Short mmCIF file of N, CA and C in Angstrom, two decimals:
data_model
loop_
_atom_site.label_atom_id
_atom_site.label_comp_id
_atom_site.label_asym_id
_atom_site.label_seq_id
_atom_site.Cartn_x
_atom_site.Cartn_y
_atom_site.Cartn_z
N MET G 296 2.69 -18.41 -30.42
CA MET G 296 3.81 -18.30 -31.17
C MET G 296 5.08 -18.04 -30.15
N ARG G 297 6.13 -18.71 -30.40
CA ARG G 297 7.30 -18.67 -29.58
C ARG G 297 8.45 -17.79 -30.41
N ILE G 298 8.69 -16.69 -29.84
CA ILE G 298 9.61 -15.71 -30.60
C ILE G 298 10.94 -15.58 -29.91
N ALA G 299 11.98 -15.53 -30.67
CA ALA G 299 13.38 -15.38 -30.18
C ALA G 299 13.94 -14.19 -31.01
N PHE G 300 14.05 -12.99 -30.28
CA PHE G 300 14.55 -11.86 -31.09
C PHE G 300 15.84 -11.51 -30.33
N LEU G 301 16.83 -11.33 -31.11
CA LEU G 301 18.23 -10.93 -30.46
C LEU G 301 18.47 -9.50 -30.75
N SER G 302 17.79 -8.65 -30.34
CA SER G 302 18.02 -7.29 -30.51
C SER G 302 17.28 -6.52 -29.44
N PRO G 303 18.00 -5.68 -28.68
CA PRO G 303 17.43 -4.86 -27.55
C PRO G 303 16.24 -3.99 -28.12
N ALA G 304 16.44 -3.43 -29.32
CA ALA G 304 15.25 -2.55 -29.85
C ALA G 304 14.05 -3.30 -30.02
N ILE G 305 14.26 -4.55 -30.60
CA ILE G 305 12.95 -5.30 -30.95
C ILE G 305 12.45 -5.87 -29.66
N THR G 306 13.18 -6.18 -28.61
CA THR G 306 12.67 -6.63 -27.39
C THR G 306 11.87 -5.55 -26.79
N GLU G 307 12.23 -4.26 -26.77
CA GLU G 307 11.47 -3.11 -26.38
C GLU G 307 10.08 -2.99 -27.08
N ILE G 308 10.25 -3.14 -28.30
CA ILE G 308 9.03 -3.03 -29.15
C ILE G 308 8.04 -4.21 -28.87
N LEU G 309 8.46 -5.33 -28.61
CA LEU G 309 7.59 -6.48 -28.26
C LEU G 309 6.90 -6.27 -26.94
N PHE G 310 7.61 -5.63 -25.99
CA PHE G 310 7.04 -5.34 -24.75
C PHE G 310 6.07 -4.24 -24.98
N ALA G 311 6.27 -3.23 -25.71
CA ALA G 311 5.41 -2.19 -26.04
C ALA G 311 4.02 -2.56 -26.60
N LEU G 312 4.24 -3.79 -27.41
CA LEU G 312 3.05 -4.36 -28.08
C LEU G 312 2.36 -5.42 -27.25
N GLN G 313 2.93 -5.51 -25.98
CA GLN G 313 2.44 -6.62 -25.00
C GLN G 313 2.51 -7.99 -25.56
N LEU G 314 3.61 -8.25 -26.20
CA LEU G 314 3.90 -9.58 -26.69
C LEU G 314 4.95 -10.31 -25.93
N GLN G 315 5.24 -9.77 -24.80
CA GLN G 315 6.41 -10.36 -24.02
C GLN G 315 6.11 -11.83 -23.62
N ASN G 316 4.97 -12.24 -23.54
CA ASN G 316 4.66 -13.64 -23.10
C ASN G 316 5.01 -14.55 -24.21
N GLN G 317 5.24 -14.09 -25.38
CA GLN G 317 5.58 -15.05 -26.49
C GLN G 317 7.10 -15.00 -26.68
N LEU G 318 7.75 -14.18 -26.10
CA LEU G 318 9.29 -13.98 -26.17
C LEU G 318 9.90 -15.00 -25.30
N VAL G 319 10.60 -16.01 -26.09
CA VAL G 319 11.27 -17.21 -25.28
C VAL G 319 12.69 -16.91 -24.91
N CYS G 320 13.39 -15.98 -25.62
CA CYS G 320 14.73 -15.68 -25.28
C CYS G 320 15.15 -14.42 -26.06
N THR G 321 16.07 -13.57 -25.55
CA THR G 321 16.51 -12.37 -26.17
C THR G 321 18.09 -12.46 -26.08
N ASP G 322 18.84 -11.38 -26.50
CA ASP G 322 20.14 -11.34 -26.38
C ASP G 322 20.56 -10.83 -25.00
N GLN G 323 21.79 -10.92 -24.76
CA GLN G 323 22.36 -10.51 -23.32
C GLN G 323 22.23 -9.00 -23.11
N PHE G 324 22.03 -8.12 -24.20
CA PHE G 324 21.96 -6.79 -23.95
C PHE G 324 20.42 -6.23 -23.83
N SER G 325 19.43 -7.06 -24.01
CA SER G 325 18.08 -6.68 -23.85
C SER G 325 17.75 -6.69 -22.28
N ASP G 326 17.71 -5.44 -21.83
CA ASP G 326 17.60 -5.27 -20.34
C ASP G 326 16.55 -4.16 -20.02
N TYR G 327 15.76 -3.82 -21.03
CA TYR G 327 14.80 -2.85 -20.84
C TYR G 327 13.51 -3.21 -21.61
N PRO G 328 12.32 -3.10 -20.92
CA PRO G 328 12.10 -2.67 -19.58
C PRO G 328 12.62 -3.76 -18.63
N ASP G 329 12.49 -3.36 -17.46
CA ASP G 329 13.08 -4.35 -16.31
C ASP G 329 12.70 -5.74 -16.41
N GLU G 330 11.43 -6.01 -16.95
CA GLU G 330 10.87 -7.34 -17.05
C GLU G 330 11.68 -8.06 -18.07
N ALA G 331 12.27 -7.40 -18.99
CA ALA G 331 13.11 -8.22 -20.09
C ALA G 331 14.25 -8.87 -19.51
N GLN G 332 14.78 -8.43 -18.26
CA GLN G 332 15.83 -9.08 -17.64
C GLN G 332 15.53 -10.44 -17.13
N ARG G 333 14.23 -10.72 -16.96
CA ARG G 333 13.72 -12.13 -16.51
C ARG G 333 13.70 -13.13 -17.72
N ILE G 334 13.72 -12.69 -18.84
CA ILE G 334 13.67 -13.63 -20.01
C ILE G 334 14.98 -14.18 -20.15
N PRO G 335 15.07 -15.52 -20.53
CA PRO G 335 16.43 -16.01 -20.77
C PRO G 335 17.23 -15.39 -21.83
N HIS G 336 18.39 -15.22 -21.64
CA HIS G 336 19.42 -14.53 -22.54
C HIS G 336 20.26 -15.67 -23.24
N VAL G 337 20.50 -15.46 -24.47
CA VAL G 337 21.51 -16.28 -25.10
C VAL G 337 22.71 -15.26 -25.36
N SER G 338 23.77 -15.92 -25.91
CA SER G 338 25.03 -15.10 -26.01
C SER G 338 24.77 -13.75 -26.80
N ASP G 339 25.74 -13.17 -26.99
CA ASP G 339 25.97 -11.80 -27.79
C ASP G 339 25.13 -11.97 -29.17
N ALA G 340 24.34 -11.15 -29.39
CA ALA G 340 23.52 -11.10 -30.65
C ALA G 340 24.44 -11.01 -31.88
N ILE G 341 25.50 -10.31 -31.79
CA ILE G 341 26.24 -10.19 -32.99
C ILE G 341 27.00 -11.47 -33.47
N TYR G 342 27.50 -12.17 -32.48
CA TYR G 342 28.32 -13.38 -32.70
C TYR G 342 27.60 -14.67 -32.32
N GLU G 343 26.25 -14.64 -32.41
CA GLU G 343 25.44 -15.73 -31.94
C GLU G 343 25.70 -16.94 -32.76
N ASP G 344 25.61 -18.13 -32.05
CA ASP G 344 25.51 -19.40 -32.70
C ASP G 344 24.01 -19.65 -32.86
N ILE G 345 23.48 -19.76 -34.04
CA ILE G 345 22.07 -19.87 -34.15
C ILE G 345 21.53 -21.19 -33.56
N ARG G 346 22.43 -22.11 -33.42
CA ARG G 346 21.99 -23.51 -32.86
C ARG G 346 21.60 -23.37 -31.39
N GLU G 347 22.07 -22.34 -30.76
CA GLU G 347 21.75 -22.01 -29.31
C GLU G 347 20.32 -21.84 -29.15
N LEU G 348 19.59 -21.27 -30.19
CA LEU G 348 18.15 -21.11 -30.22
C LEU G 348 17.36 -22.35 -30.26
N TYR G 349 17.93 -23.41 -30.71
CA TYR G 349 17.15 -24.67 -30.91
C TYR G 349 16.55 -25.08 -29.59
N ASP G 350 17.30 -24.85 -28.44
CA ASP G 350 16.81 -25.37 -27.14
C ASP G 350 15.58 -24.62 -26.67
N TYR G 351 15.40 -23.54 -27.29
CA TYR G 351 14.30 -22.63 -26.93
C TYR G 351 13.02 -22.96 -27.80
N ASP G 352 13.09 -23.82 -28.76
CA ASP G 352 11.92 -24.34 -29.62
C ASP G 352 11.23 -23.08 -30.24
N ALA G 353 11.88 -22.07 -30.76
CA ALA G 353 11.26 -20.78 -31.22
C ALA G 353 10.58 -21.10 -32.61
N ASP G 354 9.48 -20.45 -32.88
CA ASP G 354 8.86 -20.64 -34.10
C ASP G 354 9.40 -19.38 -35.06
N VAL G 355 9.70 -18.34 -34.58
CA VAL G 355 10.26 -17.16 -35.21
C VAL G 355 11.47 -16.61 -34.60
N ALA G 356 12.49 -16.38 -35.32
CA ALA G 356 13.74 -15.88 -34.72
C ALA G 356 14.22 -14.73 -35.69
N GLU G 357 15.05 -13.89 -35.03
CA GLU G 357 15.67 -12.75 -35.74
C GLU G 357 17.21 -12.74 -35.35
N MET G 358 18.03 -12.81 -36.28
CA MET G 358 19.43 -12.75 -36.07
C MET G 358 20.11 -12.32 -37.33
N VAL G 359 20.63 -11.08 -37.26
CA VAL G 359 21.39 -10.69 -38.41
C VAL G 359 22.68 -10.12 -37.89
N GLN G 360 23.63 -10.44 -38.73
CA GLN G 360 24.98 -10.07 -38.37
C GLN G 360 25.40 -8.91 -39.45
N ASP G 361 26.01 -7.96 -39.02
CA ASP G 361 26.54 -6.83 -39.85
C ASP G 361 27.88 -7.17 -40.31
N ILE G 362 28.21 -7.10 -41.60
CA ILE G 362 29.57 -7.39 -42.07
C ILE G 362 30.00 -6.33 -43.02
N TYR G 363 31.08 -5.80 -42.83
CA TYR G 363 31.69 -4.76 -43.66
C TYR G 363 32.57 -5.48 -44.75
N MET G 364 32.19 -5.19 -46.02
CA MET G 364 32.90 -5.70 -47.16
C MET G 364 33.10 -4.55 -48.17
N ASP G 365 34.41 -4.33 -48.57
CA ASP G 365 34.71 -3.31 -49.48
C ASP G 365 34.12 -1.99 -49.02
N GLY G 366 34.25 -1.66 -47.65
CA GLY G 366 33.85 -0.43 -47.26
C GLY G 366 32.27 -0.14 -46.95
N LEU G 367 31.54 -1.27 -47.48
CA LEU G 367 30.07 -1.09 -47.36
C LEU G 367 29.54 -1.98 -46.25
N LEU G 368 28.47 -1.64 -45.67
CA LEU G 368 27.88 -2.44 -44.52
C LEU G 368 26.91 -3.35 -45.32
N LYS G 369 27.00 -4.62 -45.10
CA LYS G 369 26.11 -5.57 -45.68
C LYS G 369 25.51 -6.45 -44.54
N SER G 370 24.26 -6.88 -44.55
CA SER G 370 23.70 -7.80 -43.64
C SER G 370 23.89 -9.21 -44.00
N TYR G 371 24.18 -10.00 -42.98
CA TYR G 371 24.32 -11.44 -43.27
C TYR G 371 23.50 -12.16 -42.31
N THR G 372 22.71 -13.14 -42.87
CA THR G 372 21.85 -13.94 -42.05
C THR G 372 22.43 -15.39 -42.02
N ASP G 373 22.46 -16.03 -40.93
CA ASP G 373 23.01 -17.31 -40.71
C ASP G 373 22.09 -18.30 -41.44
N PRO G 374 22.68 -19.07 -42.45
CA PRO G 374 21.89 -19.95 -43.23
C PRO G 374 21.51 -21.18 -42.41
N SER G 375 22.07 -21.43 -41.33
CA SER G 375 21.76 -22.75 -40.45
C SER G 375 20.21 -22.61 -39.94
N CYS G 376 19.63 -21.29 -40.02
CA CYS G 376 18.29 -21.22 -39.55
C CYS G 376 17.41 -22.21 -40.30
N GLU G 377 17.71 -22.42 -41.60
CA GLU G 377 16.85 -23.29 -42.47
C GLU G 377 16.94 -24.68 -41.91
N LEU G 378 18.14 -25.02 -41.40
CA LEU G 378 18.27 -26.36 -40.86
C LEU G 378 17.55 -26.56 -39.55
N LEU G 379 17.25 -25.62 -38.84
CA LEU G 379 16.53 -25.73 -37.56
C LEU G 379 15.06 -25.40 -37.71
N ASN G 380 14.57 -25.28 -38.99
CA ASN G 380 13.19 -25.02 -39.22
C ASN G 380 12.62 -23.74 -38.63
N LEU G 381 13.55 -22.72 -38.54
CA LEU G 381 13.17 -21.38 -38.02
C LEU G 381 12.77 -20.55 -39.02
N VAL G 382 11.56 -19.71 -38.83
CA VAL G 382 11.21 -18.65 -39.81
C VAL G 382 12.13 -17.53 -39.30
N LEU G 383 13.04 -17.05 -40.23
CA LEU G 383 13.91 -16.01 -39.89
C LEU G 383 13.40 -14.61 -40.44
N LEU G 384 13.29 -13.68 -39.58
CA LEU G 384 12.84 -12.38 -40.02
C LEU G 384 14.04 -11.42 -40.18
#
């Protein structure tokens, strides 16, 4: 499985679970453990253009943007993931 997770915390968890060989790209802030720096990085995870993941041919991707509306934090998932046939977590 080819995984694209754009979260430093999830990158660390995947390394802890020894799944780093399935990780095809991460966000620019995923720098721990040191081996994570060798994985290709896409742009900022918060303002990511999901189409950038298409080049990595990922089977599973994670990308959530936090949006504040009416003083409340709401999560937003980019709907274009469906267009790229990505399983979004």
